[in-house]
Each structure stands twice: as C-alpha cells, then as structure tokens.
XYZ file of C-alpha atoms in Angstrom:
185
model
C 61.961 118.735 123.179
C 60.815 121.388 120.391
C 61.387 118.832 117.675
C 59.025 116.285 119.581
C 56.376 118.837 119.946
C 56.893 119.722 116.325
C 56.200 116.227 115.153
C 52.874 116.070 117.319
C 51.575 119.015 115.294
C 52.911 117.749 111.845
C 49.460 116.023 110.917
C 47.617 119.104 111.022
C 50.262 120.961 108.880
C 50.738 118.367 106.279
C 46.898 118.774 105.199
C 48.086 122.317 103.543
C 51.987 121.920 102.936
C 53.919 119.146 101.708
C 55.519 117.046 104.315
C 59.115 117.888 103.193
C 58.300 121.788 103.421
C 56.699 121.021 106.969
C 59.510 119.286 108.365
C 61.989 122.031 106.757
C 59.844 124.758 108.562
C 60.160 123.182 112.004
C 63.770 121.810 111.543
C 63.113 118.156 111.971
C 64.524 115.272 109.685
C 62.032 113.717 107.425
C 63.115 110.501 108.443
C 62.440 111.330 111.997
C 58.923 112.192 110.979
C 58.281 108.543 109.481
C 60.197 106.687 112.043
C 57.978 108.150 114.840
C 54.871 107.277 112.958
C 55.871 103.817 112.471
C 55.331 101.826 115.281
C 58.236 99.552 116.905
C 57.666 95.897 116.072
C 57.649 93.651 119.072
C 60.932 91.401 118.998
C 60.167 87.714 119.727
C 61.662 86.427 122.881
C 64.839 84.771 122.567
C 64.210 80.826 122.428
C 65.487 79.032 125.441
C 68.459 76.888 124.475
C 67.621 73.160 125.096
C 69.822 71.057 127.397
C 72.162 68.620 125.041
C 71.567 65.016 125.407
C 75.155 64.276 126.373
C 75.487 67.057 129.169
C 76.796 66.063 132.567
C 74.022 65.450 135.192
C 73.980 67.245 138.459
C 75.510 64.311 140.201
C 78.480 64.144 137.419
C 79.238 67.919 137.542
C 79.407 67.500 141.822
C 81.706 64.654 141.119
C 84.057 66.780 138.832
C 83.877 69.708 141.345
C 85.111 67.236 144.222
C 87.818 65.916 141.983
C 89.066 69.484 141.138
C 88.889 70.196 144.976
C 90.744 67.008 146.058
C 94.272 67.420 147.789
C 96.376 66.563 144.585
C 94.658 68.813 142.393
C 93.570 71.692 144.530
C 96.576 73.775 143.212
C 96.404 72.826 139.533
C 94.818 74.036 136.600
C 92.259 72.217 135.079
C 94.563 71.197 131.735
C 96.819 69.447 134.260
C 93.923 67.913 136.371
C 92.453 66.517 132.922
C 96.352 65.116 131.886
C 96.800 63.544 135.243
C 93.375 61.818 135.388
C 93.968 60.334 131.867
C 97.306 58.974 132.854
C 95.101 56.992 135.641
C 92.864 55.963 132.927
C 89.973 58.069 134.242
C 87.814 60.595 132.161
C 85.121 62.770 133.612
C 84.916 65.623 131.174
C 86.835 68.012 128.866
C 88.967 70.384 130.024
C 86.659 73.297 128.662
C 83.689 71.506 130.808
C 86.032 71.756 134.172
C 86.335 75.529 133.485
C 82.579 75.889 133.027
C 81.841 74.107 136.226
C 84.434 76.215 138.195
C 83.048 79.145 136.518
C 79.598 78.437 137.855
C 81.135 78.100 141.533
C 83.070 81.621 140.962
C 86.490 79.618 141.223
C 88.094 80.532 137.960
C 90.993 82.477 139.183
C 94.499 81.879 140.188
C 93.875 79.169 142.800
C 97.264 79.155 144.705
C 97.518 81.289 147.378
C 98.995 84.674 146.407
C 101.602 86.518 148.222
C 100.291 89.676 149.709
C 102.945 92.516 149.370
C 102.309 95.140 151.925
C 102.219 98.717 150.980
C 105.074 100.502 152.052
C 104.792 104.504 152.685
C 106.700 106.501 150.184
C 109.908 107.696 151.856
C 109.680 111.249 152.899
C 113.219 113.321 153.226
C 112.910 115.396 156.491
C 115.318 117.922 157.304
C 115.491 119.788 160.551
C 118.586 121.823 160.139
C 120.790 123.246 157.208
C 123.070 120.904 155.367
C 121.151 117.691 156.568
C 119.513 116.666 153.328
C 120.395 117.941 149.599
C 118.650 117.568 146.666
C 120.074 118.051 142.853
C 119.036 118.557 139.363
C 120.909 118.753 135.888
C 119.474 120.490 132.937
C 121.062 120.153 129.338
C 121.349 123.406 127.842
C 122.150 124.447 123.937
C 125.693 125.681 123.448
C 126.588 128.550 121.035
C 127.704 125.976 118.279
C 126.021 123.288 117.057
C 126.279 119.761 118.710
C 127.640 121.864 121.922
C 125.577 121.717 125.214
C 126.057 122.964 128.765
C 124.591 121.007 131.705
C 123.442 123.065 134.239
C 123.951 121.417 137.849
C 121.879 122.706 140.615
C 122.247 121.478 144.200
C 119.669 122.661 146.873
C 119.490 122.463 150.640
C 115.992 121.091 151.414
C 115.805 122.987 154.803
C 116.883 126.433 153.689
C 116.356 126.459 150.150
C 119.935 127.734 149.459
C 121.933 126.433 146.720
C 125.408 125.411 148.315
C 126.752 124.501 144.773
C 125.960 125.280 141.097
C 127.281 125.881 137.743
C 127.461 125.007 134.102
C 130.360 123.042 132.161
C 130.695 122.073 128.340
C 129.331 118.817 127.610
C 132.313 116.394 127.914
C 134.779 118.804 129.396
C 135.727 116.424 132.454
C 138.769 118.407 133.636
C 136.619 121.525 134.386
C 134.404 119.472 136.439
C 137.241 117.620 138.377
C 139.080 121.152 139.211
C 135.618 122.591 140.654
C 134.576 119.241 142.618
C 131.221 119.026 141.202
C 129.502 116.058 141.136
C 130.377 113.435 138.501
C 133.151 115.419 137.531
C-alpha cells in the first residue's frame, strides 16, 4: 500500500529530483512507476469462430445421438460404433465428432453400468478379557559385529497391555527360536 501511495506523490517529487533517485528514496522500482503511468491497452474481443460449411446440422447431430443410444450400440465406445456402422455400409460422422456430440450431452464417461463396491468398516479387534487377542511386532537391531542382527520379538495382550512373550535372537539362529517356542522359530 505504501508503494502505491508513493507512486501517486511521485510526479511532485520528480520536478526537483531525478526519477531514479525519487524511486530509490521511496523504495519503488522504476519499472513499476512507468508501468503505472502507462494505461493498459484494451484487448480486442476474440473473434467468434465461424461455423464450418461441412458441420452437421442439428437434425444430423440428433440422428447420430439416436444411433449412439440405440440398443446395439448403447454399451459400445464410439470407435466400435463407427466400425460397426461402416461394416453395415453407413457413415454418419467421424469418431471424434461422435465424441463431441456425446460431450455436449455430458455422456463422455464409462457408458456401461459400473459395479458399486460397498464400503466395509475397518475391522476392529475387541478384547473383553485377558488372552483373547494378542498383537505382535518384530524389530531388527544391529548386532555386535558387522552383518549380524538381532530380531526383537514383542507379543502384547491388547486387553491388559501385558507381554506374555518377548525376546531377542540372532539372525538366522533357528535352533534357539525352536527351543524357546517363539513364533516363526
């Protein structure tokens, strides 16, 4: 806002000081001053596009729409309709014109009935007593030497938040896991 007010007072300042110095003093770029002084040119209105001589008449467009809505072609894409009509020896318009006509009637979409998948609620695990539902996690921990790891297993009872089993074992040390009865051991 201050820059706009400064631009308004600029003509009175420039009588005694140069434009560059006046712009520097109020902190406004010189280009902004010149841009604000110059009126914006009026843009000419875009000329309306003439209708092509070979454009389909309204009756022909309706005939194409009726063909696209007819029973054998109701579930087919315009390219399939075009090919089937050519096989029958009929030509109404190009494939692109069929798409334009469908677009005017907001029918450019998947024209077949789509299966509506119901929304299922997310499964919830509910425990009303201890030892009904357990949750587990495995964490990989670095070992004392290079390329050695520990796998930390944690099993939690979601009702009591107690851990009935947990522990760590060497990566690839299957006998220890089997001896202790850990999962996947």
